[in-house]
PDB file of C-alpha atoms in Angstrom:
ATOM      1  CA  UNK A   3     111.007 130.574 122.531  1.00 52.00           C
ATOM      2  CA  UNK A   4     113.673 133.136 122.687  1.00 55.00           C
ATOM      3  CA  UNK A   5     113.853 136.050 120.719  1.00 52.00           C
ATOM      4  CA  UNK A   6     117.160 135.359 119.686  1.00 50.00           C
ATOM      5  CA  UNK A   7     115.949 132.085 117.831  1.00 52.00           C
ATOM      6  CA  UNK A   8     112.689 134.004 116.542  1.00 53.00           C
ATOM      7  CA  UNK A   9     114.947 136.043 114.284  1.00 50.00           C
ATOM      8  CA  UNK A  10     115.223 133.389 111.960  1.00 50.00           C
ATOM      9  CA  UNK A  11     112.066 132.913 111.260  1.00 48.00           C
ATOM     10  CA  UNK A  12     111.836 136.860 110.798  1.00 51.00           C
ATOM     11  CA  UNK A  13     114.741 137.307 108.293  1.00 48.00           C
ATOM     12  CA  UNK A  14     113.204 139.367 105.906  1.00 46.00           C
ATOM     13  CA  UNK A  15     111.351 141.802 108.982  1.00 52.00           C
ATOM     14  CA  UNK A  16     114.838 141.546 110.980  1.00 52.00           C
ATOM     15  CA  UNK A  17     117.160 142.004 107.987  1.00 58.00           C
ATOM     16  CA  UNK A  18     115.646 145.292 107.162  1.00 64.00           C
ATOM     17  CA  UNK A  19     114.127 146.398 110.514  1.00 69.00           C
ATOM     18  CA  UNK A  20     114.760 149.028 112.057  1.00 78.00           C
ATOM     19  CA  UNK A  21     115.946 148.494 116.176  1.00 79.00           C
ATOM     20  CA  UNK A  22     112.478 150.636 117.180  1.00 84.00           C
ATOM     21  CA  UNK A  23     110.129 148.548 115.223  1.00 82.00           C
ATOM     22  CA  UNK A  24     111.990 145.060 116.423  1.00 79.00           C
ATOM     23  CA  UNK A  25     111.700 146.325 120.249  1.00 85.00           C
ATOM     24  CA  UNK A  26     108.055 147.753 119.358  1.00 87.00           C
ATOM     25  CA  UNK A  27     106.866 144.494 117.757  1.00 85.00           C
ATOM     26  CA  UNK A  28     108.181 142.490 120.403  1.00 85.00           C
ATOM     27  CA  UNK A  29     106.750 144.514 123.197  1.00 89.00           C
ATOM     28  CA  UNK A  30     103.376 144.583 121.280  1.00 90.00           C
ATOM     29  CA  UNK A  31     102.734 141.364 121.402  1.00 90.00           C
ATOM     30  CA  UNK A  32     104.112 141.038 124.977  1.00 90.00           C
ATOM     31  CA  UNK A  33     101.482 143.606 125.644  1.00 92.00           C
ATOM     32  CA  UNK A  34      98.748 141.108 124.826  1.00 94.00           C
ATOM     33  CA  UNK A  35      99.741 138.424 126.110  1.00 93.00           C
ATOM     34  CA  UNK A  36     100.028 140.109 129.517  1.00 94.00           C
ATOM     35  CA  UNK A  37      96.660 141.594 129.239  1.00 94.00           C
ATOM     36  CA  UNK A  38      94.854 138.302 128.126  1.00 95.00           C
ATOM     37  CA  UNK A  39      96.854 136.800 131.057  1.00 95.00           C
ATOM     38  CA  UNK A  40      95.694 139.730 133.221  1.00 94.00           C
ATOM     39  CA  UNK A  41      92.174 139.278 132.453  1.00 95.00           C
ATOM     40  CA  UNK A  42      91.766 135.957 133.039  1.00 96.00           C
ATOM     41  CA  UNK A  43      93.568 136.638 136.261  1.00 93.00           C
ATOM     42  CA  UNK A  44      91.431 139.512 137.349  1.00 92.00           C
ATOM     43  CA  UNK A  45      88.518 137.322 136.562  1.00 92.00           C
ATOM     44  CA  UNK A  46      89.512 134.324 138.589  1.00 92.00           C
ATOM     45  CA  UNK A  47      90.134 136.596 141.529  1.00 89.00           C
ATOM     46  CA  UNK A  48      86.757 138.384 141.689  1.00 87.00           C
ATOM     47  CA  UNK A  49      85.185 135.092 141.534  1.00 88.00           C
ATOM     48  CA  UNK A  50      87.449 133.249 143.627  1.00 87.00           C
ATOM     49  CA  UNK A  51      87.560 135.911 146.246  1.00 83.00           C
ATOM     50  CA  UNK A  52      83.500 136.102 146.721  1.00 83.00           C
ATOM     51  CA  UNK A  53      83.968 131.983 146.989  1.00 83.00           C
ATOM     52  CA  UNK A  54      86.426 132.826 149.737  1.00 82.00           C
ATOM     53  CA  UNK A  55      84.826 136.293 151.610  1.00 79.00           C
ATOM     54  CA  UNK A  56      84.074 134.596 155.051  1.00 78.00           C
ATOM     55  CA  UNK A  57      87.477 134.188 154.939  1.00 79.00           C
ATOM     56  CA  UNK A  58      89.290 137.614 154.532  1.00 71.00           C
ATOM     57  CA  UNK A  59      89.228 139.927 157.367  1.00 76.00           C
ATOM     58  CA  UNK A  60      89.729 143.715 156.715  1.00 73.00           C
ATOM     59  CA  UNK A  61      89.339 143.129 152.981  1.00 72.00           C
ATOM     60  CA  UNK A  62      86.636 143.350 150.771  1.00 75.00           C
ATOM     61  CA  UNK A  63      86.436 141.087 148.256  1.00 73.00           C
ATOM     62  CA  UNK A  64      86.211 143.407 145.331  1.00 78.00           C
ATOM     63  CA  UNK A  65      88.951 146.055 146.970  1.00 81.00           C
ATOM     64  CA  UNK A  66      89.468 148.176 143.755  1.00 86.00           C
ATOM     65  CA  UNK A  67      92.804 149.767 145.086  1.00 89.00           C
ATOM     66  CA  UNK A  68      94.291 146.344 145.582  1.00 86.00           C
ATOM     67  CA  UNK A  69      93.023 145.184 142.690  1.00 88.00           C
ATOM     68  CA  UNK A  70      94.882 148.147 140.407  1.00 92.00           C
ATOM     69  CA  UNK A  71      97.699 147.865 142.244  1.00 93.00           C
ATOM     70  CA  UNK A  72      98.210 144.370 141.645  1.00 91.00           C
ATOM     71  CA  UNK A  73      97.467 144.680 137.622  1.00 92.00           C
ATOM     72  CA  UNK A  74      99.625 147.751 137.685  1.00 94.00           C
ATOM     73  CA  UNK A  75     102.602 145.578 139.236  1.00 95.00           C
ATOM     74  CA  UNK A  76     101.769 142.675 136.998  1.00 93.00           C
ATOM     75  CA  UNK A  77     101.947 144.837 133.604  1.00 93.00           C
ATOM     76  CA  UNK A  78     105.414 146.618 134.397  1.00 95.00           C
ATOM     77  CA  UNK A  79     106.711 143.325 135.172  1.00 95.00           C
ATOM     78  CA  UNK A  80     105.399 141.936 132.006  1.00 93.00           C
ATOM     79  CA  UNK A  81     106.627 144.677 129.819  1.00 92.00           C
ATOM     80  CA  UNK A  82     109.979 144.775 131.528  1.00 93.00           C
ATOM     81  CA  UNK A  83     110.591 141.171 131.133  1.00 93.00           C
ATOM     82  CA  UNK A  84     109.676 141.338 127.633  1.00 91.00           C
ATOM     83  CA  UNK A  85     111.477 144.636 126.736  1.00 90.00           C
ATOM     84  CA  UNK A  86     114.882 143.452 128.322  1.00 89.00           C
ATOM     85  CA  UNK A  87     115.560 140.664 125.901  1.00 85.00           C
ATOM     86  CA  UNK A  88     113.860 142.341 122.880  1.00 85.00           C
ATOM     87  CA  UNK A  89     116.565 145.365 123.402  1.00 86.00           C
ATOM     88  CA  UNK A  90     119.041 142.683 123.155  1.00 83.00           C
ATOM     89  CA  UNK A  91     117.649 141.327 120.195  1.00 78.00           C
ATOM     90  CA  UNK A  92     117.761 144.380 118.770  1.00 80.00           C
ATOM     91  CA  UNK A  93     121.294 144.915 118.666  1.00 80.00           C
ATOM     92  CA  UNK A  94     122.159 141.488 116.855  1.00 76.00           C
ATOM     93  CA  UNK A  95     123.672 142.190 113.497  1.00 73.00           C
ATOM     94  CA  UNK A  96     121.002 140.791 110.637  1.00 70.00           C
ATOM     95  CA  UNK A  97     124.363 138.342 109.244  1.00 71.00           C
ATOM     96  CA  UNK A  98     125.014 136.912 112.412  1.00 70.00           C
ATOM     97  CA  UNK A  99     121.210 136.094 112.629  1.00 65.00           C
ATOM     98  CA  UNK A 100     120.787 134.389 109.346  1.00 67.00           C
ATOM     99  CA  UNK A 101     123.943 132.935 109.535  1.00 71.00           C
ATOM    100  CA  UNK A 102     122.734 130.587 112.711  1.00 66.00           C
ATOM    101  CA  UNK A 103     119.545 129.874 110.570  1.00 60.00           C
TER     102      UNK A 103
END
């Protein structure tokens, strides 16, 4: 669901929120959803690579560097993607958002 439409349900956090604590909740629970996703992720991988090891040439199967990299990438994007629209959300007036409730 967007944020925009989530501000309804939050009028009372919204209408006297300040534009930190909006982005900061928002980005907070962006932040576990990525990690939760990243975990599970990380997990599958490990296991799914040592299923697949005769297969990769060059690469160990538990190649830590890789690995961070990959998470690192993964979390930016996550946090980016969540922190774009929350900034937006931000800046909505509190009377234009319970007006389209």
């Amino acid at each position: 669901m967007p944020i925009i439409h989530r501000l309804g349900h939050n009028q009372r956090l919204h209408a006297g929120a300040e534009r930190r604590s909006i982005v900061r909740m928002v980005l907070l629970e962006a932040t576990f959803l990525v990690g939760c996703g990243l975990a599970v992720g990380v997990t599958l991988s490990v296991v799914g690579a040592q299923l697949l090891s005769s297969l990769l040439f060059g690469v160990a199967p538990r190649d830590p560097i890789r690995l961070i990299s990959a998470v690192g990438a993964l979390l930016i994007t996550g946090l980016v993607a969540a922190w774009w629209p929350a900034r937006r959300a931000a800046k909505v007036d509190p009377m234009v958002a319970l007006r389209y409730e």
